[in-house]
Amino acid sequence: DLPRPSISAEPGTVIPLGSHVTFVCRGPVGVQTFRLERETRFIYNETEDVSQASPSESEARFRIDSVSEENAGPYRCIYYKPPKWSEQSDYLELLVKGPWSPDLHWTPR
């Protein structure tokens, strides 16, 4: 069976509003298509721009240039390695920090 893909986010999973984030999906060598899915498998981005991350691994990168509140939530990866699709990765939760969230602007009294 195909190994499950992994998903990570750079620079991390907590992103200030308007900053960028890149989701990195990784799978075995020979992947033709990576797909980044939202909560539902019907909302997704797909790419055939797959690069070799190491001798045994391939990856694709999905960049969001300016993160908004709509981008928050769970993401997961799935890939197509002919002739079939892999299982989904675990979910990765993206948190978006607004400019005035209390934890960023806490001042001692």
N, C-alpha and C. Protein backbone atom coordinates (compact mmCIF):
# COMPACT_ATOMS: atom_id res chain seq x y z
N ASP A 1 0.83 -1.22 0.00
CA ASP A 1 0.00 0.00 0.00
C ASP A 1 0.86 1.26 0.00
N LEU A 2 0.27 2.33 -0.44
CA LEU A 2 1.00 3.59 -0.49
C LEU A 2 1.16 4.15 0.92
N PRO A 3 2.33 4.71 1.23
CA PRO A 3 2.50 5.37 2.53
C PRO A 3 1.64 6.62 2.61
N ARG A 4 1.18 6.94 3.82
CA ARG A 4 0.38 8.16 3.99
C ARG A 4 1.28 9.38 3.83
N PRO A 5 0.76 10.44 3.23
CA PRO A 5 1.55 11.66 3.11
C PRO A 5 1.67 12.37 4.46
N SER A 6 2.60 13.29 4.55
CA SER A 6 2.68 14.13 5.75
C SER A 6 2.44 15.58 5.32
N ILE A 7 2.04 16.39 6.28
CA ILE A 7 1.80 17.80 6.00
C ILE A 7 2.48 18.63 7.08
N SER A 8 3.10 19.73 6.66
CA SER A 8 3.65 20.68 7.63
C SER A 8 3.44 22.08 7.08
N ALA A 9 3.69 23.08 7.92
CA ALA A 9 3.50 24.46 7.50
C ALA A 9 4.74 25.26 7.85
N GLU A 10 5.16 26.13 6.94
CA GLU A 10 6.30 27.02 7.18
C GLU A 10 5.82 28.46 7.05
N PRO A 11 6.16 29.34 7.97
CA PRO A 11 7.05 29.14 9.12
C PRO A 11 6.42 28.43 10.30
N GLY A 12 5.12 28.12 10.28
CA GLY A 12 4.48 27.47 11.41
C GLY A 12 2.99 27.44 11.21
N THR A 13 2.25 27.00 12.23
CA THR A 13 0.80 26.85 12.10
C THR A 13 0.04 28.02 12.69
N VAL A 14 0.74 28.98 13.32
CA VAL A 14 0.08 30.18 13.84
C VAL A 14 0.62 31.37 13.06
N ILE A 15 -0.24 31.97 12.23
CA ILE A 15 0.21 32.97 11.27
C ILE A 15 -0.54 34.28 11.50
N PRO A 16 0.17 35.38 11.63
CA PRO A 16 -0.52 36.67 11.76
C PRO A 16 -1.28 37.01 10.47
N LEU A 17 -2.40 37.66 10.63
CA LEU A 17 -3.22 38.13 9.52
C LEU A 17 -2.34 38.87 8.51
N GLY A 18 -2.48 38.50 7.23
CA GLY A 18 -1.74 39.21 6.19
C GLY A 18 -0.34 38.67 5.93
N SER A 19 0.15 37.77 6.77
CA SER A 19 1.46 37.16 6.53
C SER A 19 1.30 35.97 5.60
N HIS A 20 2.43 35.39 5.21
CA HIS A 20 2.34 34.25 4.29
C HIS A 20 2.58 32.94 5.03
N VAL A 21 2.07 31.88 4.44
CA VAL A 21 2.33 30.54 4.96
C VAL A 21 2.47 29.61 3.77
N THR A 22 3.31 28.60 3.92
CA THR A 22 3.48 27.60 2.87
C THR A 22 3.20 26.22 3.47
N PHE A 23 2.23 25.52 2.88
CA PHE A 23 1.99 24.14 3.29
C PHE A 23 2.90 23.24 2.49
N VAL A 24 3.54 22.30 3.17
CA VAL A 24 4.44 21.36 2.51
C VAL A 24 3.85 19.97 2.65
N CYS A 25 3.55 19.37 1.50
CA CYS A 25 3.05 17.99 1.48
C CYS A 25 4.19 17.08 1.03
N ARG A 26 4.38 15.98 1.76
CA ARG A 26 5.45 15.05 1.39
C ARG A 26 4.91 13.64 1.21
N GLY A 27 5.48 12.95 0.25
CA GLY A 27 5.09 11.57 -0.01
C GLY A 27 6.28 10.82 -0.58
N PRO A 28 6.05 9.61 -1.07
CA PRO A 28 7.16 8.83 -1.63
C PRO A 28 7.57 9.37 -2.99
N VAL A 29 8.64 8.83 -3.54
CA VAL A 29 9.07 9.21 -4.88
C VAL A 29 8.04 8.67 -5.89
N GLY A 30 7.84 9.42 -6.96
CA GLY A 30 6.95 8.95 -8.02
C GLY A 30 5.55 9.53 -7.93
N VAL A 31 5.35 10.47 -7.02
CA VAL A 31 4.03 11.12 -6.92
C VAL A 31 3.84 12.03 -8.13
N GLN A 32 2.65 11.94 -8.73
CA GLN A 32 2.36 12.75 -9.91
C GLN A 32 1.64 14.04 -9.51
N THR A 33 0.73 13.94 -8.55
CA THR A 33 -0.09 15.09 -8.14
C THR A 33 -0.21 15.11 -6.63
N PHE A 34 -0.01 16.28 -6.05
CA PHE A 34 -0.33 16.48 -4.64
C PHE A 34 -1.58 17.35 -4.57
N ARG A 35 -2.42 17.05 -3.60
CA ARG A 35 -3.63 17.83 -3.39
C ARG A 35 -3.68 18.26 -1.93
N LEU A 36 -3.92 19.55 -1.73
CA LEU A 36 -4.09 20.11 -0.38
C LEU A 36 -5.58 20.33 -0.18
N GLU A 37 -6.15 19.61 0.80
CA GLU A 37 -7.59 19.66 1.03
C GLU A 37 -7.93 20.48 2.27
N ARG A 38 -9.08 21.14 2.22
CA ARG A 38 -9.63 21.82 3.40
C ARG A 38 -10.44 20.80 4.21
N GLU A 39 -11.35 21.32 5.09
CA GLU A 39 -12.16 20.44 5.94
C GLU A 39 -12.84 19.36 5.10
N THR A 40 -13.25 19.74 3.89
CA THR A 40 -13.96 18.79 3.06
C THR A 40 -13.10 18.47 1.85
N ARG A 41 -13.24 17.26 1.34
CA ARG A 41 -12.40 16.91 0.20
C ARG A 41 -12.86 17.60 -1.09
N PHE A 42 -13.95 18.39 -1.00
CA PHE A 42 -14.43 19.07 -2.20
C PHE A 42 -13.80 20.45 -2.37
N ILE A 43 -13.07 20.92 -1.36
CA ILE A 43 -12.38 22.20 -1.47
C ILE A 43 -10.89 21.90 -1.40
N TYR A 44 -10.19 22.16 -2.51
CA TYR A 44 -8.78 21.77 -2.53
C TYR A 44 -8.00 22.57 -3.56
N ASN A 45 -6.68 22.56 -3.40
CA ASN A 45 -5.74 23.02 -4.42
C ASN A 45 -4.94 21.80 -4.87
N GLU A 46 -4.55 21.82 -6.13
CA GLU A 46 -3.85 20.67 -6.65
C GLU A 46 -2.65 21.14 -7.45
N THR A 47 -1.57 20.39 -7.40
CA THR A 47 -0.40 20.77 -8.19
C THR A 47 0.32 19.53 -8.73
N GLU A 48 0.87 19.68 -9.92
CA GLU A 48 1.76 18.65 -10.46
C GLU A 48 3.20 19.12 -10.39
N ASP A 49 3.41 20.24 -9.70
CA ASP A 49 4.76 20.77 -9.51
C ASP A 49 5.38 20.06 -8.30
N VAL A 50 5.84 18.85 -8.55
CA VAL A 50 6.34 17.99 -7.48
C VAL A 50 7.86 17.96 -7.57
N SER A 51 8.53 18.20 -6.45
CA SER A 51 9.99 18.16 -6.47
C SER A 51 10.50 17.05 -5.56
N GLN A 52 11.76 16.69 -5.78
CA GLN A 52 12.37 15.63 -4.98
C GLN A 52 12.96 16.25 -3.72
N ALA A 53 12.44 15.86 -2.56
CA ALA A 53 12.94 16.42 -1.30
C ALA A 53 14.18 15.66 -0.82
N SER A 54 14.23 14.37 -1.12
CA SER A 54 15.36 13.50 -0.77
C SER A 54 15.28 12.29 -1.69
N PRO A 55 16.26 11.40 -1.63
CA PRO A 55 16.21 10.23 -2.54
C PRO A 55 14.94 9.40 -2.40
N SER A 56 14.32 9.45 -1.20
CA SER A 56 13.16 8.58 -0.98
C SER A 56 11.85 9.36 -0.87
N GLU A 57 11.91 10.67 -1.09
CA GLU A 57 10.76 11.50 -0.77
C GLU A 57 10.52 12.57 -1.83
N SER A 58 9.24 12.82 -2.11
CA SER A 58 8.91 13.95 -2.98
C SER A 58 8.03 14.90 -2.21
N GLU A 59 7.95 16.16 -2.67
CA GLU A 59 7.16 17.15 -1.95
C GLU A 59 6.55 18.15 -2.91
N ALA A 60 5.51 18.80 -2.43
CA ALA A 60 4.92 19.93 -3.14
C ALA A 60 4.64 21.01 -2.12
N ARG A 61 4.70 22.26 -2.58
CA ARG A 61 4.52 23.40 -1.67
C ARG A 61 3.34 24.24 -2.14
N PHE A 62 2.50 24.59 -1.19
CA PHE A 62 1.32 25.41 -1.49
C PHE A 62 1.45 26.69 -0.67
N ARG A 63 1.62 27.80 -1.35
CA ARG A 63 1.86 29.07 -0.64
C ARG A 63 0.61 29.91 -0.63
N ILE A 64 0.31 30.48 0.52
CA ILE A 64 -0.73 31.51 0.62
C ILE A 64 0.01 32.81 0.93
N ASP A 65 -0.10 33.79 0.02
CA ASP A 65 0.71 35.01 0.16
C ASP A 65 0.23 35.90 1.30
N SER A 66 -1.08 35.98 1.46
CA SER A 66 -1.62 36.87 2.48
C SER A 66 -2.77 36.16 3.18
N VAL A 67 -2.49 35.69 4.37
CA VAL A 67 -3.44 34.85 5.10
C VAL A 67 -4.60 35.71 5.61
N SER A 68 -5.82 35.22 5.41
CA SER A 68 -7.00 35.90 5.97
C SER A 68 -7.72 34.94 6.91
N GLU A 69 -8.76 35.45 7.58
CA GLU A 69 -9.50 34.59 8.51
C GLU A 69 -10.06 33.35 7.82
N GLU A 70 -10.43 33.52 6.53
CA GLU A 70 -11.00 32.37 5.82
C GLU A 70 -10.01 31.22 5.66
N ASN A 71 -8.73 31.53 5.75
CA ASN A 71 -7.72 30.48 5.57
C ASN A 71 -7.53 29.62 6.81
N ALA A 72 -8.06 30.08 7.95
CA ALA A 72 -7.88 29.31 9.18
C ALA A 72 -8.66 28.01 9.09
N GLY A 73 -8.18 26.99 9.83
CA GLY A 73 -8.90 25.73 9.87
C GLY A 73 -8.01 24.57 9.50
N PRO A 74 -8.60 23.40 9.39
CA PRO A 74 -7.82 22.19 9.14
C PRO A 74 -7.49 21.97 7.66
N TYR A 75 -6.28 21.51 7.43
CA TYR A 75 -5.81 21.15 6.10
C TYR A 75 -5.25 19.74 6.14
N ARG A 76 -5.30 19.05 5.01
CA ARG A 76 -4.62 17.76 4.93
C ARG A 76 -4.18 17.51 3.48
N CYS A 77 -3.25 16.61 3.32
CA CYS A 77 -2.69 16.29 2.00
C CYS A 77 -3.14 14.91 1.55
N ILE A 78 -3.19 14.78 0.24
CA ILE A 78 -3.41 13.47 -0.37
C ILE A 78 -2.64 13.53 -1.69
N TYR A 79 -2.19 12.38 -2.19
CA TYR A 79 -1.43 12.44 -3.45
C TYR A 79 -1.88 11.33 -4.39
N TYR A 80 -1.58 11.55 -5.65
CA TYR A 80 -1.87 10.56 -6.69
C TYR A 80 -0.55 10.00 -7.19
N LYS A 81 -0.39 8.71 -7.00
CA LYS A 81 0.76 8.01 -7.57
C LYS A 81 0.17 6.91 -8.44
N PRO A 82 0.27 7.06 -9.76
CA PRO A 82 -0.44 6.11 -10.63
C PRO A 82 -0.19 4.67 -10.20
N PRO A 83 -1.25 3.86 -10.16
CA PRO A 83 -2.59 4.15 -10.66
C PRO A 83 -3.59 4.59 -9.58
N LYS A 84 -3.16 5.02 -8.41
CA LYS A 84 -4.19 5.31 -7.40
C LYS A 84 -3.84 6.45 -6.46
N TRP A 85 -4.86 6.88 -5.72
CA TRP A 85 -4.71 7.93 -4.71
C TRP A 85 -4.30 7.32 -3.39
N SER A 86 -3.54 8.09 -2.62
CA SER A 86 -3.11 7.65 -1.29
C SER A 86 -4.24 7.87 -0.30
N GLU A 87 -4.01 7.45 0.94
CA GLU A 87 -4.87 7.89 2.04
C GLU A 87 -4.54 9.33 2.36
N GLN A 88 -5.41 9.97 3.14
CA GLN A 88 -5.13 11.35 3.55
C GLN A 88 -4.12 11.39 4.69
N SER A 89 -3.41 12.50 4.78
CA SER A 89 -2.54 12.74 5.92
C SER A 89 -3.42 13.08 7.13
N ASP A 90 -2.78 13.21 8.29
CA ASP A 90 -3.48 13.79 9.43
C ASP A 90 -3.84 15.24 9.10
N TYR A 91 -4.80 15.77 9.84
CA TYR A 91 -5.13 17.19 9.67
C TYR A 91 -4.08 18.06 10.36
N LEU A 92 -3.84 19.20 9.74
CA LEU A 92 -2.99 20.24 10.34
C LEU A 92 -3.89 21.46 10.50
N GLU A 93 -3.92 22.01 11.70
CA GLU A 93 -4.80 23.14 11.98
C GLU A 93 -4.04 24.45 11.81
N LEU A 94 -4.51 25.31 10.90
CA LEU A 94 -3.90 26.62 10.73
C LEU A 94 -4.66 27.64 11.58
N LEU A 95 -3.93 28.34 12.42
CA LEU A 95 -4.52 29.39 13.26
C LEU A 95 -4.08 30.75 12.72
N VAL A 96 -5.03 31.65 12.60
CA VAL A 96 -4.73 32.99 12.11
C VAL A 96 -4.93 33.97 13.25
N LYS A 97 -3.87 34.76 13.51
CA LYS A 97 -3.91 35.72 14.60
C LYS A 97 -4.29 37.09 14.07
N GLY A 98 -5.35 37.66 14.58
CA GLY A 98 -5.73 39.01 14.18
C GLY A 98 -4.76 40.03 14.76
N PRO A 99 -4.76 41.24 14.21
CA PRO A 99 -3.81 42.24 14.68
C PRO A 99 -4.04 42.65 16.14
N TRP A 100 -5.25 42.45 16.62
CA TRP A 100 -5.53 42.92 17.99
C TRP A 100 -5.87 41.78 18.93
N SER A 101 -5.36 40.58 18.64
CA SER A 101 -5.71 39.52 19.58
C SER A 101 -5.02 39.80 20.92
N PRO A 102 -5.74 39.62 22.02
CA PRO A 102 -5.26 40.02 23.34
C PRO A 102 -3.90 39.42 23.70
N ASP A 103 -3.64 38.19 23.27
CA ASP A 103 -2.38 37.57 23.68
C ASP A 103 -1.16 38.23 23.01
N LEU A 104 -1.38 38.94 21.90
CA LEU A 104 -0.26 39.62 21.27
C LEU A 104 -0.05 41.02 21.84
N HIS A 105 -1.07 41.57 22.46
CA HIS A 105 -1.00 42.96 22.94
C HIS A 105 -1.35 43.03 24.41
N TRP A 106 -0.83 42.09 25.15
CA TRP A 106 -1.13 42.08 26.58
C TRP A 106 -0.12 42.97 27.28
N THR A 107 -0.63 43.88 28.08
CA THR A 107 0.28 44.74 28.82
C THR A 107 -0.03 44.59 30.31
N PRO A 108 0.98 44.38 31.12
CA PRO A 108 0.73 44.23 32.57
C PRO A 108 0.19 45.54 33.13
N ARG A 109 -0.75 45.43 34.05
CA ARG A 109 -1.29 46.63 34.69
C ARG A 109 -0.46 47.01 35.91
